[in-house]
Short mmCIF file of C-alpha atoms in Angstrom, two decimals:
data_model
loop_
_atom_site.label_atom_id
_atom_site.label_comp_id
_atom_site.label_asym_id
_atom_site.label_seq_id
_atom_site.Cartn_x
_atom_site.Cartn_y
_atom_site.Cartn_z
CA MET A 25 -8.74 8.83 -9.16
CA SER A 26 -5.97 6.34 -9.95
CA ARG A 27 -5.02 4.23 -7.08
CA PRO A 28 -1.18 3.17 -6.42
CA PRO A 29 -0.33 -0.39 -6.53
CA ALA A 30 -1.55 -1.80 -3.46
CA ALA A 31 1.78 -3.78 -2.63
CA LEU A 32 3.49 -0.49 -2.07
CA ALA A 33 5.64 -0.90 1.21
CA ASN A 34 3.79 -0.08 4.52
CA VAL A 35 6.67 -0.41 7.12
CA GLY A 36 5.49 1.51 10.40
CA LEU A 37 2.54 2.99 9.10
CA PRO A 38 -1.17 2.18 9.35
CA GLY A 39 -2.48 -0.54 6.90
CA GLN A 40 -4.35 1.01 3.94
CA TRP A 41 -3.28 4.42 4.46
CA ARG A 42 -3.13 5.43 1.13
CA ALA A 43 -6.90 4.44 0.82
CA MET A 44 -8.04 6.89 3.98
CA ARG A 45 -10.12 9.31 2.33
CA LYS A 46 -8.39 12.82 2.46
CA PHE A 47 -9.16 16.38 1.65
CA ASP A 48 -6.11 18.62 1.22
CA ALA A 49 -7.51 22.17 2.62
CA HIS A 50 -4.62 24.36 1.73
CA ASN A 51 -2.65 23.92 -1.10
CA HIS A 52 -1.78 25.70 -4.42
CA VAL A 53 -1.33 25.84 -7.91
CA PHE A 54 1.06 27.72 -10.04
CA LEU A 55 3.09 29.25 -7.02
CA SER A 56 6.43 28.70 -9.07
CA GLY A 57 4.87 30.62 -11.95
CA ARG A 58 2.79 29.69 -14.81
CA ARG A 59 5.08 29.72 -17.94
CA SER A 60 2.78 29.34 -20.74
CA ASN A 61 -1.01 28.32 -21.24
CA THR A 62 0.35 25.16 -22.24
CA ASP A 63 2.53 24.16 -19.26
CA TRP A 64 0.52 22.42 -16.80
CA SER A 65 3.37 20.37 -15.30
CA ASP A 66 3.09 21.98 -11.72
CA VAL A 67 -0.69 20.97 -11.76
CA ASP A 68 -0.04 17.67 -13.20
CA ASN A 69 2.57 17.10 -10.72
CA LEU A 70 0.36 18.13 -7.88
CA ILE A 71 -2.10 15.55 -8.95
CA GLU A 72 0.33 12.62 -9.69
CA ALA A 73 1.40 13.37 -6.10
CA ALA A 74 -2.05 13.15 -4.89
CA ASP A 75 -2.92 9.92 -6.59
CA VAL A 76 0.16 8.40 -4.90
CA LEU A 77 -0.94 9.80 -1.52
CA GLY A 78 -4.56 9.01 -2.01
CA ILE A 79 -5.58 12.54 -1.54
CA GLU A 80 -9.20 12.95 -3.06
CA ARG A 81 -9.80 16.75 -3.31
CA LEU A 82 -7.00 19.74 -3.10
CA PHE A 83 -8.41 22.77 -2.45
CA CYS A 84 -5.90 25.52 -3.89
CA SER A 85 -5.37 28.99 -4.17
CA ARG A 86 -2.39 31.12 -6.20
CA PRO A 87 -1.85 34.16 -3.58
CA ILE A 88 0.31 37.16 -4.76
CA THR A 89 3.49 36.60 -2.26
CA ALA A 90 6.37 38.80 -0.94
CA GLY A 91 4.49 41.52 0.08
CA VAL A 92 3.55 42.68 -3.24
CA MET A 93 0.19 44.83 -3.12
CA ALA A 94 -1.16 43.61 -6.24
CA ASN A 95 -3.87 45.53 -8.43
CA ILE A 96 -7.04 43.68 -9.32
CA ASP A 97 -5.84 42.67 -12.96
CA VAL A 98 -3.07 40.80 -11.46
CA VAL A 99 -5.20 39.44 -8.57
CA ARG A 100 -7.91 38.19 -11.36
CA ASP A 101 -5.04 36.74 -13.26
CA ALA A 102 -3.94 34.56 -10.27
CA ASN A 103 -7.63 33.42 -9.66
CA ASP A 104 -7.95 32.82 -13.57
CA SER A 105 -5.15 30.24 -13.39
CA VAL A 106 -6.92 28.65 -10.54
CA LEU A 107 -10.29 28.36 -12.28
CA ALA A 108 -8.33 27.01 -15.18
CA ALA A 109 -6.64 24.38 -13.25
CA MET A 110 -10.04 23.15 -11.78
CA LYS A 111 -11.09 22.96 -14.97
CA ARG A 112 -8.41 20.80 -16.06
CA HIS A 113 -8.91 18.77 -12.94
CA PRO A 114 -12.64 18.49 -12.14
CA ALA A 115 -13.49 17.06 -8.87
CA ARG A 116 -9.95 17.17 -7.95
CA ILE A 117 -8.84 20.46 -7.72
CA PHE A 118 -11.24 23.31 -5.85
CA GLY A 119 -10.74 26.70 -5.65
CA TYR A 120 -10.13 29.56 -2.96
CA CYS A 121 -10.29 33.13 -4.31
CA PHE A 122 -7.42 34.98 -3.24
CA VAL A 123 -8.06 38.87 -2.72
CA GLN A 124 -6.04 41.71 -1.55
CA PRO A 125 -8.27 43.43 0.47
CA GLY A 126 -6.65 47.09 -0.44
CA ASN A 127 -8.68 46.78 -3.62
CA GLY A 128 -11.85 47.60 -1.84
CA ALA A 129 -14.91 47.00 -4.02
CA SER A 130 -13.16 45.43 -6.68
CA ALA A 131 -11.91 42.75 -3.98
CA LEU A 132 -15.56 41.79 -3.14
CA GLU A 133 -16.77 41.93 -6.62
CA GLU A 134 -13.69 39.27 -7.44
CA ILE A 135 -15.23 36.91 -4.66
CA ASP A 136 -18.28 36.80 -6.38
CA ARG A 137 -16.71 36.25 -10.08
CA CYS A 138 -14.58 33.30 -8.29
CA LEU A 139 -17.73 31.53 -6.54
CA ASP A 140 -19.68 32.09 -9.74
CA GLY A 141 -16.76 30.33 -11.33
CA GLY A 142 -17.08 27.26 -8.57
CA MET A 143 -14.58 28.22 -5.98
CA ILE A 144 -15.45 27.40 -2.27
CA GLY A 145 -13.83 29.80 -0.42
CA VAL A 146 -11.35 33.03 0.06
CA LYS A 147 -7.75 32.91 0.85
CA LEU A 148 -5.78 35.83 1.97
CA TYR A 149 -2.00 36.35 2.47
CA ASN A 150 -0.19 38.55 4.42
CA GLN A 151 -0.91 42.54 2.86
CA PHE A 152 -2.72 43.18 5.87
CA ARG A 153 -3.00 42.09 9.33
CA TYR A 154 -6.52 40.55 9.88
CA ILE A 155 -7.44 43.03 12.99
CA ASP A 156 -7.02 45.78 10.33
CA PRO A 157 -10.89 47.20 9.25
CA VAL A 158 -9.96 46.80 5.80
CA ILE A 159 -10.36 43.00 6.29
CA PHE A 160 -13.57 43.63 7.85
CA PRO A 161 -15.63 43.94 4.53
CA ILE A 162 -13.81 40.53 3.19
CA ALA A 163 -15.15 38.77 6.54
CA GLU A 164 -18.57 40.12 5.94
CA LYS A 165 -18.87 38.90 2.47
CA CYS A 166 -17.50 35.51 3.48
CA ILE A 167 -20.30 35.27 6.19
CA GLN A 168 -22.91 36.35 3.63
CA ARG A 169 -21.70 33.61 1.20
CA ARG A 170 -20.92 31.00 3.75
CA ILE A 171 -17.82 30.37 2.83
CA PRO A 172 -14.70 29.47 4.79
CA PHE A 173 -11.98 32.44 5.17
CA LEU A 174 -8.15 30.59 5.03
CA GLY A 175 -5.71 32.90 6.33
CA HIS A 176 -1.91 32.81 6.15
CA SER A 177 -0.58 32.84 9.81
CA ALA A 178 2.54 32.41 12.01
CA PHE A 179 4.13 33.81 15.09
CA LEU A 180 7.42 34.66 13.69
CA THR A 181 10.22 34.96 16.54
CA ASP A 182 13.09 35.40 13.98
CA PRO A 183 13.44 38.78 13.56
CA ARG A 184 15.09 38.90 10.10
CA THR A 185 11.69 36.70 8.91
CA LEU A 186 9.60 39.35 10.69
CA ALA A 187 10.91 42.12 9.02
CA MET A 188 10.32 40.49 5.76
CA GLN A 189 6.73 39.84 6.82
CA PRO A 190 5.55 42.18 9.09
CA LYS A 191 1.86 42.14 8.66
CA THR A 192 1.58 38.28 9.07
CA SER A 193 -1.34 37.51 11.26
CA HIS A 194 -0.97 35.18 14.11
CA ALA A 195 -3.41 33.45 16.52
CA LEU A 196 -4.72 36.22 18.50
CA ASP A 197 -5.16 38.48 15.39
CA PHE A 198 -7.30 35.45 14.47
CA CYS A 199 -9.15 35.43 17.91
CA ALA A 200 -9.89 39.35 17.66
CA LEU A 201 -11.37 38.78 13.77
CA SER A 202 -13.38 35.68 15.40
CA ARG A 203 -14.91 37.61 18.08
CA ARG A 204 -15.75 40.49 15.94
CA TYR A 205 -17.51 37.94 13.51
CA PRO A 206 -18.24 34.74 15.51
CA GLU A 207 -20.28 33.25 12.47
CA LEU A 208 -17.33 33.85 10.40
CA LEU A 209 -15.91 30.17 9.09
CA LEU A 210 -12.26 31.08 9.85
CA ILE A 211 -9.13 28.93 9.41
CA LEU A 212 -5.73 29.62 10.71
CA GLY A 213 -3.65 28.72 7.60
CA HIS A 214 -0.48 26.34 8.03
CA ILE A 215 0.25 25.44 12.03
CA ASN A 216 3.56 24.27 10.61
CA GLY A 217 4.40 26.81 7.86
CA GLY A 218 6.95 28.64 9.87
CA GLY A 219 6.88 30.21 13.43
CA ASP A 220 6.32 29.19 17.07
CA TRP A 221 3.29 26.68 16.48
CA GLU A 222 3.18 25.84 20.19
CA TRP A 223 2.47 29.86 20.64
CA GLU A 224 -0.21 29.70 18.00
CA ILE A 225 -2.04 26.72 19.64
CA LYS A 226 -2.10 27.93 22.92
CA GLY A 227 -3.31 31.38 21.45
CA LEU A 228 -6.27 29.71 20.05
CA ARG A 229 -7.65 27.99 22.94
CA ASP A 230 -10.30 30.84 23.89
CA CYS A 231 -11.62 30.80 20.28
CA PRO A 232 -13.66 28.18 19.38
CA ASN A 233 -14.70 29.26 16.25
CA VAL A 234 -11.33 29.08 14.73
CA PHE A 235 -10.31 26.32 12.80
CA LEU A 236 -6.65 25.42 11.93
CA ASP A 237 -4.85 23.32 9.19
CA THR A 238 -1.94 21.23 9.77
CA SER A 239 -0.10 22.20 6.66
CA GLY A 240 3.52 23.25 6.43
CA SER A 241 7.10 21.99 5.71
CA VAL A 242 7.98 21.68 9.58
CA LEU A 243 7.27 18.39 10.47
CA GLU A 244 7.73 18.66 14.33
CA ASP A 245 6.79 15.66 16.53
CA ASP A 246 3.59 16.20 18.53
CA THR A 247 2.22 19.26 16.49
CA ILE A 248 -0.82 17.38 15.68
CA GLY A 249 -1.15 15.92 19.34
CA LEU A 250 -0.97 19.41 21.13
CA CYS A 251 -3.66 20.82 18.37
CA VAL A 252 -5.91 17.79 19.67
CA ARG A 253 -5.21 18.05 23.24
CA GLU A 254 -5.61 21.90 23.36
CA LEU A 255 -8.48 22.60 20.69
CA GLY A 256 -10.42 19.18 20.04
CA HIS A 257 -9.70 17.34 17.16
CA GLN A 258 -12.92 18.72 15.55
CA ARG A 259 -11.16 22.19 14.58
CA VAL A 260 -8.33 20.39 13.04
CA LEU A 261 -8.24 20.22 9.14
CA PHE A 262 -5.70 18.05 7.12
CA ALA A 263 -3.66 20.00 4.75
CA THR A 264 -0.04 20.10 3.10
CA ASP A 265 0.46 23.51 1.69
CA ALA A 266 2.72 21.65 -0.89
CA THR A 267 4.34 19.33 1.65
CA MET A 268 2.36 16.45 0.63
CA GLU A 269 3.99 13.41 2.01
CA GLY A 270 5.14 14.78 5.26
CA CYS A 271 2.03 16.19 5.94
CA VAL A 272 0.22 12.93 5.61
CA GLY A 273 3.04 11.30 7.63
CA LYS A 274 1.98 13.71 10.47
CA ILE A 275 -1.59 12.69 10.75
CA LEU A 276 -0.49 9.10 10.42
CA SER A 277 2.12 9.34 12.98
CA ALA A 278 -0.11 11.49 15.46
CA GLU A 279 -1.69 9.52 18.38
CA LEU A 280 -5.22 9.75 17.25
CA THR A 281 -8.50 7.41 17.29
CA PRO A 282 -9.40 6.13 13.85
CA THR A 283 -12.39 8.32 14.08
CA GLN A 284 -10.18 11.30 14.79
CA ARG A 285 -8.11 10.49 12.20
CA GLU A 286 -10.76 10.32 9.66
CA ASP A 287 -12.54 13.63 10.66
CA ILE A 288 -9.14 15.62 10.32
CA PHE A 289 -8.49 13.93 7.14
CA TRP A 290 -11.67 15.04 5.39
CA ARG A 291 -14.71 15.00 7.62
CA ASN A 292 -14.12 18.00 9.50
CA PHE A 293 -13.57 20.14 6.08
CA GLN A 294 -16.73 18.47 4.62
CA GLN A 295 -18.76 20.11 7.20
CA ILE A 296 -17.23 23.33 6.78
CA LEU A 297 -18.29 23.12 2.90
CA GLU A 298 -21.98 21.70 3.87
CA ARG A 299 -22.60 24.92 5.83
CA ARG A 300 -22.86 26.78 2.43
CA LYS A 301 -25.56 24.72 1.48
CA ALA A 302 -27.40 24.94 4.92
CA MET B 29 15.28 -3.32 7.67
CA ILE B 30 15.27 0.24 8.25
CA ILE B 31 18.46 2.17 9.54
CA ASP B 32 17.73 5.67 10.37
CA VAL B 33 20.65 8.09 9.61
CA ASN B 34 19.37 11.31 11.31
CA ALA B 35 18.50 11.13 14.80
CA CYS B 36 19.40 12.50 18.28
CA LEU B 37 19.51 11.84 21.88
CA GLY B 38 19.02 14.36 24.93
CA HIS B 39 17.40 17.66 25.98
CA TYR B 40 17.07 20.55 23.36
CA PRO B 41 17.06 23.93 25.01
CA PHE B 42 14.10 25.40 23.39
CA ARG B 43 11.47 22.62 23.02
CA SER B 44 10.51 19.81 24.69
CA LEU B 45 10.95 16.46 23.00
CA ARG B 46 9.14 13.16 23.59
CA PHE B 47 11.45 10.28 22.53
CA ASN B 48 14.73 11.70 23.46
CA THR B 49 16.20 9.17 25.83
CA ALA B 50 17.58 5.77 24.75
CA GLU B 51 14.48 3.93 26.12
CA LYS B 52 11.95 6.24 24.78
CA MET B 53 13.71 6.16 21.44
CA LEU B 54 13.66 2.35 21.27
CA GLY B 55 10.10 2.37 21.58
CA LEU B 56 9.57 5.00 18.77
CA MET B 57 11.48 3.03 16.73
CA ASP B 58 9.92 -0.34 17.57
CA ARG B 59 6.40 1.25 16.84
CA ASN B 60 7.63 2.58 13.47
CA GLY B 61 9.65 -0.49 12.09
CA ILE B 62 13.00 1.24 12.30
CA ASP B 63 15.67 -1.39 13.44
CA ARG B 64 18.72 1.05 13.86
CA ALA B 65 19.39 4.54 14.29
CA LEU B 66 22.56 7.02 14.02
CA VAL B 67 22.16 8.85 17.04
CA SER B 68 24.18 12.10 18.23
CA SER B 69 24.07 13.63 21.71
CA LEU B 70 22.18 16.93 21.65
CA HIS B 71 24.28 17.91 25.04
CA ALA B 72 27.19 17.47 23.14
CA VAL B 73 26.04 20.58 20.89
CA PHE B 74 25.27 22.75 24.04
CA TYR B 75 27.80 21.58 26.64
CA ARG B 76 30.67 23.62 26.44
CA ASP B 77 32.83 20.75 26.60
CA ALA B 78 31.17 18.62 23.82
CA HIS B 79 32.73 15.39 24.67
CA ARG B 80 31.01 15.14 28.04
CA GLY B 81 28.03 14.60 26.06
CA ASN B 82 29.87 11.96 23.96
CA GLU B 83 30.56 10.11 27.52
CA GLU B 84 27.01 9.97 28.10
CA LEU B 85 26.02 9.07 24.68
CA PHE B 86 28.57 6.40 24.93
CA GLU B 87 26.91 5.00 28.19
CA ASP B 88 23.47 5.52 27.18
CA THR B 89 24.00 3.25 24.17
CA LYS B 90 26.44 0.81 24.87
CA SER B 91 23.93 -1.70 26.15
CA HIS B 92 21.84 -1.27 22.93
CA GLY B 93 24.79 -1.65 20.59
CA SER B 94 22.54 -3.71 18.16
CA ARG B 95 20.38 -0.77 17.94
CA PHE B 96 22.05 2.38 18.09
CA ILE B 97 25.13 3.71 16.08
CA PRO B 98 26.41 6.52 18.14
CA VAL B 99 27.88 9.69 16.28
CA ALA B 100 30.62 11.51 18.15
CA THR B 101 30.70 15.47 18.32
CA VAL B 102 33.92 17.01 18.00
CA ASN B 103 34.29 21.02 19.09
CA PRO B 104 37.61 21.94 17.38
CA LYS B 105 37.95 25.00 19.26
CA TYR B 106 37.85 23.43 22.62
CA VAL B 107 41.08 22.16 24.34
CA GLY B 108 42.22 18.66 23.82
CA TRP B 109 39.64 17.94 21.24
CA GLU B 110 42.06 15.78 19.12
CA ARG B 111 42.53 13.64 22.14
CA ASP B 112 38.58 13.26 22.66
CA LEU B 113 38.01 12.41 19.02
CA ALA B 114 40.87 9.76 19.40
CA GLU B 115 39.04 8.27 22.41
CA ALA B 116 35.91 8.48 20.29
CA VAL B 117 36.91 6.60 17.52
CA GLU B 118 39.92 4.23 18.47
CA ARG B 119 38.76 3.27 22.19
CA TRP B 120 34.74 3.60 21.55
CA LYS B 121 35.08 2.53 18.12
CA MET B 122 32.35 5.34 16.93
CA LYS B 123 31.99 5.00 13.05
CA ILE B 124 31.08 8.55 12.57
CA VAL B 125 31.99 12.11 13.57
CA THR B 126 29.56 15.41 13.52
CA LEU B 127 30.32 18.69 13.52
CA VAL B 128 28.20 21.68 14.50
CA PRO B 129 30.25 24.79 13.45
CA ASN B 130 27.48 27.37 13.61
CA HIS B 131 26.56 25.97 17.24
CA HIS B 132 30.32 26.09 18.37
CA GLY B 133 31.27 29.30 16.80
CA TYR B 134 33.66 28.41 13.78
CA SER B 135 33.26 27.60 10.02
CA LEU B 136 34.41 24.79 8.05
CA ALA B 137 36.69 26.83 6.12
CA ASP B 138 38.21 28.65 8.98
CA GLU B 139 41.17 27.17 10.74
CA HIS B 140 39.39 25.19 13.26
CA GLY B 141 36.94 23.44 10.81
CA ARG B 142 39.68 22.51 8.40
CA ALA B 143 41.79 21.10 11.18
CA ALA B 144 38.74 18.92 12.39
CA LEU B 145 37.80 17.64 8.82
CA THR B 146 41.40 16.86 8.01
CA ARG B 147 41.90 14.85 11.25
CA ILE B 148 38.43 12.89 10.58
CA ALA B 149 39.40 12.20 7.18
CA GLN B 150 42.54 10.65 8.58
CA TYR B 151 40.61 8.49 10.77
CA GLY B 152 38.59 7.36 7.84
CA VAL B 153 35.60 7.67 9.20
CA PRO B 154 32.55 10.03 7.50
CA VAL B 155 31.61 13.35 8.87
CA MET B 156 28.05 14.08 9.47
CA LEU B 157 26.76 17.77 8.86
CA MET B 158 23.04 18.39 9.83
CA GLN B 159 21.97 21.52 8.08
CA ARG B 160 19.94 22.63 11.23
CA PHE B 161 17.87 21.39 13.92
CA GLU B 162 14.69 23.26 13.88
CA ASP B 163 13.40 26.10 11.45
CA ARG B 164 14.85 29.68 12.24
CA ARG B 165 11.23 31.32 11.98
CA GLN B 166 10.45 29.65 15.24
CA ARG B 167 14.03 30.24 16.76
CA HIS B 168 14.10 31.13 20.76
CA HIS B 169 15.87 34.51 21.62
CA TRP B 170 18.84 32.92 22.24
CA ASP B 171 19.16 30.64 19.60
CA ARG B 172 21.45 32.21 17.41
CA ALA B 173 22.72 29.64 15.31
CA GLU B 174 22.22 29.81 11.32
CA ASP B 175 21.61 27.06 9.13
CA LEU B 176 24.61 25.53 7.16
CA GLN B 177 25.15 26.85 3.70
CA VAL B 178 25.32 24.72 0.77
CA ASN B 179 28.32 26.61 -0.55
CA GLU B 180 30.17 26.04 2.85
CA LEU B 181 29.66 22.28 2.44
CA LEU B 182 30.60 22.37 -1.33
CA GLU B 183 34.12 24.26 -0.43
CA ALA B 184 34.74 21.94 2.34
CA ALA B 185 34.00 18.64 -0.34
CA GLY B 186 36.54 20.30 -2.44
CA ALA B 187 39.10 21.15 0.33
CA HIS B 188 39.05 17.36 1.69
CA PRO B 189 38.62 15.11 -1.26
CA THR B 190 39.10 11.81 0.49
CA LEU B 191 36.65 12.57 3.38
CA LYS B 192 32.96 11.05 3.35
CA PHE B 193 30.05 13.23 4.09
CA VAL B 194 26.81 12.13 5.65
CA LEU B 195 24.35 14.92 4.96
CA VAL B 196 21.18 15.23 6.82
CA ASN B 197 18.27 17.29 7.05
CA TRP B 198 19.63 19.29 4.20
CA LEU B 199 17.02 21.10 1.55
CA GLY B 200 18.74 22.92 -1.51
CA LEU B 201 21.16 20.41 -2.32
CA ASP B 202 21.53 20.54 -6.09
CA GLY B 203 22.80 16.86 -7.73
CA GLN B 204 24.67 18.55 -10.11
CA ARG B 205 26.69 20.97 -7.94
CA LEU B 206 27.65 17.82 -5.64
CA VAL B 207 28.86 15.96 -8.37
CA GLU B 208 31.05 19.13 -9.67
CA ALA B 209 32.29 19.29 -5.87
CA GLY B 210 33.37 15.60 -6.50
CA LEU B 211 30.88 14.22 -3.95
CA LYS B 212 29.46 11.31 -6.14
CA GLY B 213 30.46 8.43 -4.35
CA ARG B 214 31.39 9.91 -1.01
CA CYS B 215 28.03 11.22 0.47
CA LEU B 216 24.98 9.91 1.82
CA ILE B 217 22.20 12.23 1.97
CA ASP B 218 19.03 11.66 3.99
CA PHE B 219 15.14 12.56 3.21
CA ALA B 220 13.78 14.17 6.21
CA ARG B 221 13.38 17.57 4.38
CA THR B 222 12.99 16.45 0.65
CA GLN B 223 10.28 15.17 -1.23
CA VAL B 224 10.04 11.78 -3.51
CA VAL B 225 6.73 12.63 -4.96
CA TYR B 226 5.71 16.24 -6.21
CA ARG B 227 8.95 18.39 -5.83
CA LYS B 228 10.56 15.53 -6.83
CA GLU B 229 14.07 16.29 -5.19
CA VAL B 230 15.07 12.92 -4.16
CA PRO B 231 14.51 11.54 -7.71
CA LYS B 232 16.59 14.43 -8.97
CA LEU B 233 19.39 13.52 -6.62
CA ILE B 234 19.24 9.85 -7.25
CA GLU B 235 19.75 10.81 -11.12
CA ALA B 236 22.86 13.28 -10.30
CA LEU B 237 24.41 10.77 -7.83
CA GLY B 238 23.01 7.33 -8.21
CA VAL B 239 20.49 5.54 -5.63
CA GLU B 240 23.46 4.69 -3.41
CA ALA B 241 23.63 8.25 -2.40
CA ILE B 242 20.30 8.45 -0.60
CA ALA B 243 19.43 6.94 2.89
CA PHE B 244 16.10 6.86 5.13
CA GLY B 245 16.54 9.49 7.81
CA SER B 246 13.40 11.01 9.86
CA HIS B 247 15.20 13.72 12.09
CA MET B 248 13.55 11.98 15.37
CA PRO B 249 12.69 12.69 17.94
CA PHE B 250 12.26 16.55 16.55
CA ASP B 251 10.20 15.30 13.80
CA TYR B 252 7.39 12.83 13.40
CA VAL B 253 8.66 9.28 11.95
CA GLY B 254 5.64 9.38 9.60
CA PRO B 255 6.73 11.64 6.87
CA SER B 256 9.94 9.79 6.38
CA LEU B 257 8.13 6.45 6.53
CA VAL B 258 5.89 7.75 3.81
CA LYS B 259 8.50 8.91 1.48
CA LEU B 260 10.17 5.28 1.91
CA ALA B 261 7.32 3.78 0.78
CA ASN B 262 6.90 6.09 -2.01
CA VAL B 263 10.34 5.00 -3.24
CA ARG B 264 8.67 2.04 -4.79
CA SER B 265 6.70 4.31 -7.25
CA LEU B 266 10.07 5.53 -8.56
CA ARG B 267 11.58 4.03 -11.93
CA THR B 268 15.19 4.77 -10.35
CA GLY B 269 14.30 3.99 -6.28
CA ASP B 270 15.72 0.62 -4.94
CA TYR B 271 13.82 0.34 -1.54
CA GLU B 272 16.27 -1.75 0.21
CA LYS B 273 19.38 0.37 -0.61
CA ILE B 274 17.38 3.35 0.55
CA ALA B 275 16.01 1.95 3.51
CA TRP B 276 19.32 0.41 5.20
CA GLN B 277 21.72 -0.95 2.56
CA ASN B 278 23.20 2.29 1.28
CA ALA B 279 23.69 3.45 5.27
CA ALA B 280 25.17 -0.20 6.12
CA GLY B 281 27.89 -0.05 3.30
CA PHE B 282 28.68 3.51 3.83
CA LEU B 283 29.39 3.34 7.71
CA GLU B 284 30.79 -0.21 7.22
CA ILE B 285 28.33 -1.93 9.42
CA GLU B 286 26.38 -4.84 9.77
CA GLY B 287 22.69 -4.21 8.65
#
């Protein structure tokens, strides 16, 4: 990983913030559409930004969004683009396998194919609520393969947004899934991805097996502090979901001890990944 | 030196804010290396009589004149607003005025919005337009205000060709469209919601409007300050960036204040 010039300004920020080790537990490739097999600008911009911000590893997926119930061929194509990005930037981009649970056995086979290709986990979007039994085989596959299950989440209070995403899962759905599968490595995605984040954090208080990631475009003060106070810092994973500068800045601004910051930036997620080897 | 052009004081009805008094915000600014901040009153957004919020803001900030640059809020639907505006600009020497049309129940293009923008332009001070306070996906049941729309802004810019605009907390501004609306040289845009690296909205705006159009803004106390500090630090990685201009010189020049 190339390093930016050491002399870049640091006003108001901790010293050596760029050099702090960081794993981005929730990001994406090709979300804006891959225009051709030779256009890597989106992926290369991601790596360029990661270099500037000192993000060593990016854990990426390419979900099918906008409520589309994609067939397995479309899902495979999306995952193939993630595999290609991993090959272009080995040791920087790592993959989550996106699956659409409604594809049944094909979805489970796709997880195996992705893991064989080097991916590290599964990413689900909002095609189904996570309390829907159609999710259970995916959760069981994740347990069997000892991989994390990263789920799109929000507690949406805006009626218009909710109407567009009626099956988006919130904290209590994650809790229900976690109670059914306590051994599942379950991650609530983007606590700041839009929606009432205070509700989400408080909703996770009684679900000790659910992690959350800090990504999202909302940069509101005290999000990270509330996560740590209510859940403990070891359940909190640094991530950006493409809001790269903002999400690094949130962790730098939060009132954390150096050890807490280091754990959130990378060590907590590293420990999740190591469970697969155990 | 940093001047933050995007900050508010006071209570917000739908969420607890930690650094929303003058004293607490000064502490936050000190910890983050921010020397001065443009501050508007959240109370002026939610009181029926916005000017009562201006009075509070004036009282709260007058003993910290070297740190705070108060922003007057005008509600052109409220009786006597023109006299209130005169008091803020002429008597209290406030250097900038903000409108919150979606909270006060009018549009920039209707008779109320046009009257307010015309009067502000006559005073020769800029108008500040904040696209939103919070993300609407988390809105409280009583929070009905929509985000300001880019088209509404562009129409206002065209209808008031001498008025200067400070645009804070915006996303979705296209530099070329701003140029076509005649805003080059008469707008100042903060980067609280845009990106220097990866999405690169800031360098794209610089390319279209010049580096003079960009200013530091954090949206404190709603948001963490760190995100904007990271962006400011990243300005130095840009070929077109100019750290000192973005950190404070552009704001000082635009508002005709000392750095």
